[in-house]
Amino acid sequence: MKNVFALILIAVSSLLQGQNALVRGIVIASSDKQPLPGVNVVARKKTDAKLAGAAVTDAKGKFEVSLKKGIEYRFQISFIGYQTFQTEFVLNKDTVLGTITLKSDTSLLEDVIVIGHVIPIQVKGDTTEYSADAFKVNPDATVADLLKKLPGVTIENGQIKSQGQVIDRVLVDKEEFFGNDALSIVQNLPADIADRIQIYEERSEQARFSGFDDGRERRVLNIVTKKEKRFGNFGKLEAGAGTNDRFAFGGNINFFRNKERISINGQHNNLNQLNVGQEDPLANSQFRRFRQFIPAESPADGINTLSTFGINYQNSGAKWKLTTGYNFRNNVNDLETKRVRETFLNETTSQFADENRIAQTTTQSHRFNGRFEYNFDTLHSIVFVPSISFNTSDRLDTTSTKTTIGKVQNLNEGFNRLKNSSETWAVQTQLVFRKRFLKPGRTFSADLNYNQSNTTTLNLLLAENIFYIGNIDSTFRDQKQDRLNDALNTNVRFSFTEPIGKLHSIEFNYAPEYRITRSNQYTAALTAFGQTVYLPDTALSNEFDNFIHTQRAGAKHQFRTTDEKFTLTTGIDFAYTRLYSEQLFPDFKQVDKPFYNIFPSIFFRYRIGPRQNFRVNYTTSNNLPSVSQLQNVIDNSNPLVLTTGNPNLGQEYTHNIRIAYGFFNFSGKGGFMSLSYGLTNNPIANISKILLQDSILPDGTVIKRGTQVIVPENLNSRTNANFFGAFNMPIQKLRINLNVNGALGWLQNPSRINGIDNRVDNYSTNGGLGISSNLGERVDFNLRTNLTYFIVNNKLQPELNNNYWLNLNTASATILPWKGLVLNAEVTQTRYIGLSDAINPNFIRINGYIGYKFLKNKAGEFRLSVYDLLNQNTSINRTVTELYVEDTQSLVLNRFYLVSFLYQFRNYRGNRAPKEESPMMGPPR
């Protein structure tokens, strides 16, 4: 395996470095001979003066520029207050300019206006930085509008992506800003507040503290605000009403006083705007991607009436940082679905089920959260992260189902009415203590976590079912069920790092964990018409306790060169886990299982150049069964599909390997490729059995013919492999950005149906092309097409192999043709070939609005909007599992018109707060 990686690395490195050479140097000041950070280094072709490369010196005054060989360049090194340095040469190989001394030029500091060329993109180590002023947007644009114009950055399906990789976190001036909803943050901040946009790979918090790279990284977007706009307030308010009783009210208000910031937002609408930042009320009705596991309805299905309120406060001092907030959310979801499901029984037979469902679910949540950091001195610090939440849910669910063997033989029919109410409270706390020693690289940290939750649930079920095989028979059940779930999890991780020379370091860790879960279910029922007393049903009642105790310890070794071009981290952990379960009612049973595990890991990174890197990451992990999978009690929420647990389940063990390569240059051209493979031994899979005659379980429970029983079991293995590639390139002459991406996927899931082992292979091939404009402030457009081909191979029934297509085409444009007039349109075409005949998969959705801006600074806007102009909007979902294939069509919003008024305000106070005003809050006392 090492030889393969080495060959790949050599091939990639040779291919990419053969045509380029590096120019390096150090810039210092003539006065004190100290390094100058932030100096602009610009390289232009001498023949036509076109920009060829650019860089900015780091904290040590160093710079590095990658340029094509065989060309004569003119280098210009400049910094305000210093004389410009220039040199010319032909680049044939890596060149070191040495130490460059800039002389002071006081004439530049007098009352003159300096006009310079804005470098749109700079690459500083692992950070790609965009100058916001180099990309023109309309005056009231948001940061989201600005991001769409940046080369390599896209917003797709509610996600921000850079070089095809999802942005996991958005910061403002390197600090958290109102939660972790990346899209909401960029849609609530005005574009004119941004000075620079930085995108980089952020190492884990522990790695940033210790300097020991553990390979855990996430992609971060940081918005650097303009200094003169860090004091003041800004926001946006909106009110609208429309046809079909549609309405939308909401807004956000932000108060900035440098590092002290308060943000308030809220909304009330029935347009499926599920977060404050979401602008398109129909965004969630587009075809959702191919799902590979048993789905559950998300709030995006159906029509939602949402009310939210949130307030967030953050501040920091010389030694401390504080972030705290409160969020309230109330949502009423109205759902209507039609499902067509085919379940595989054996080599020649399938079961078909047609289901119609109507449900209304009301959820409400309150969440308090915070984060406090305090540095006692340069060597000692603590971090405290508390979170408290309370959630309630009420659901009324009515379902009618008809099931057949083949498409002609009736199996059963059912009508269910389920009323569900639940309450959950949860407390999560994290306390981290960190210590640096005087020896650089020697660190100690202790990370303590305490989590506790309690859920109480009441289910009221009314069910009538008819069974057709043999003599026609029917059942009736009026049932009430109480459930109690308590969970407690306590764990701590100790870590110690020690450098060994300049290039090596080691880490030792120890992590004990203790989990307790109690799950009780009590059922009582009326089983015949006319019965008035609910009788306890011990077969559907259960008291179950689960205890998990883990001891885990390990060590890692890291080799990293001084320039951080080469990093290799290898590690191994040893773990002992005891899984102990007790069934206390209706009779006593216990299971006591030990698990011994070894977890090897490898992380390798090679920085091929200043803007290229190659990574390999190999990890191992285990997964213990959940309480619901272990608890041996029947869940009859759907009497025709019964589920139960299996106390004899064992653990899953997974190997994952990922190879990735990324590159980017100053012009905005870049790309990313990744290849991953996963293997899970002893996966927990659902074992399905459909009874063709009445059966009696050992506990006396009668199961009628035609009922499906699902039990989890450990099977042989589950495998998956994925490839993803993305390439972006700005076309300066046309002032557009071009984005191309492609993906391949494979998932192999095992299952067992009616005692016969089955395997389903799911393949997917995806390709996309996108074009976004950077024409200026008055015209903006985006075009995108995406084509996906799915292949499903069923080992048990090859005749049920299924291939289908999904094609999504989107075009959007915003034009400001005259004064305050605004025209906007978006057209989305969805074409899906291969669904069941009962569902229409093809539709075109047209959204748009006409707006007029007025008042001072165009702060007000009247807007007339239309959604789904052709009244064709449809929500379609195909689910493929190892047990069945299912097509679902759900209720969505269709055509309506909305008249709304929007008001934006931006009041900035320059670089300083007024002296007569006191700060909103000082440091903690």
Short mmCIF file of C-alpha atoms in Angstrom, two decimals, residues 55 109 191 223 336 516 625 635 650 743 752 778 873 883 918:
data_model
loop_
_atom_site.label_atom_id
_atom_site.label_comp_id
_atom_site.label_asym_id
_atom_site.label_seq_id
_atom_site.Cartn_x
_atom_site.Cartn_y
_atom_site.Cartn_z
CA ALA A 55 1.36 36.92 -3.10
CA LEU A 109 2.35 59.40 3.96
CA ALA A 191 -22.10 42.45 1.18
CA ILE A 223 -15.70 36.98 6.51
CA GLU A 336 -49.88 14.44 2.58
CA ILE A 516 -26.48 4.49 30.94
CA PRO A 625 -26.10 -1.18 18.81
CA ASP A 635 -43.40 -1.61 18.12
CA GLY A 650 -22.85 -7.28 18.38
CA ALA A 743 -19.08 11.88 -9.08
CA ARG A 752 -32.07 -11.29 4.62
CA ARG A 778 -26.88 45.70 -12.48
CA ASN A 873 -44.44 22.04 -8.68
CA LEU A 883 -35.43 -4.61 1.34
CA SER A 918 -20.47 53.33 27.23
#
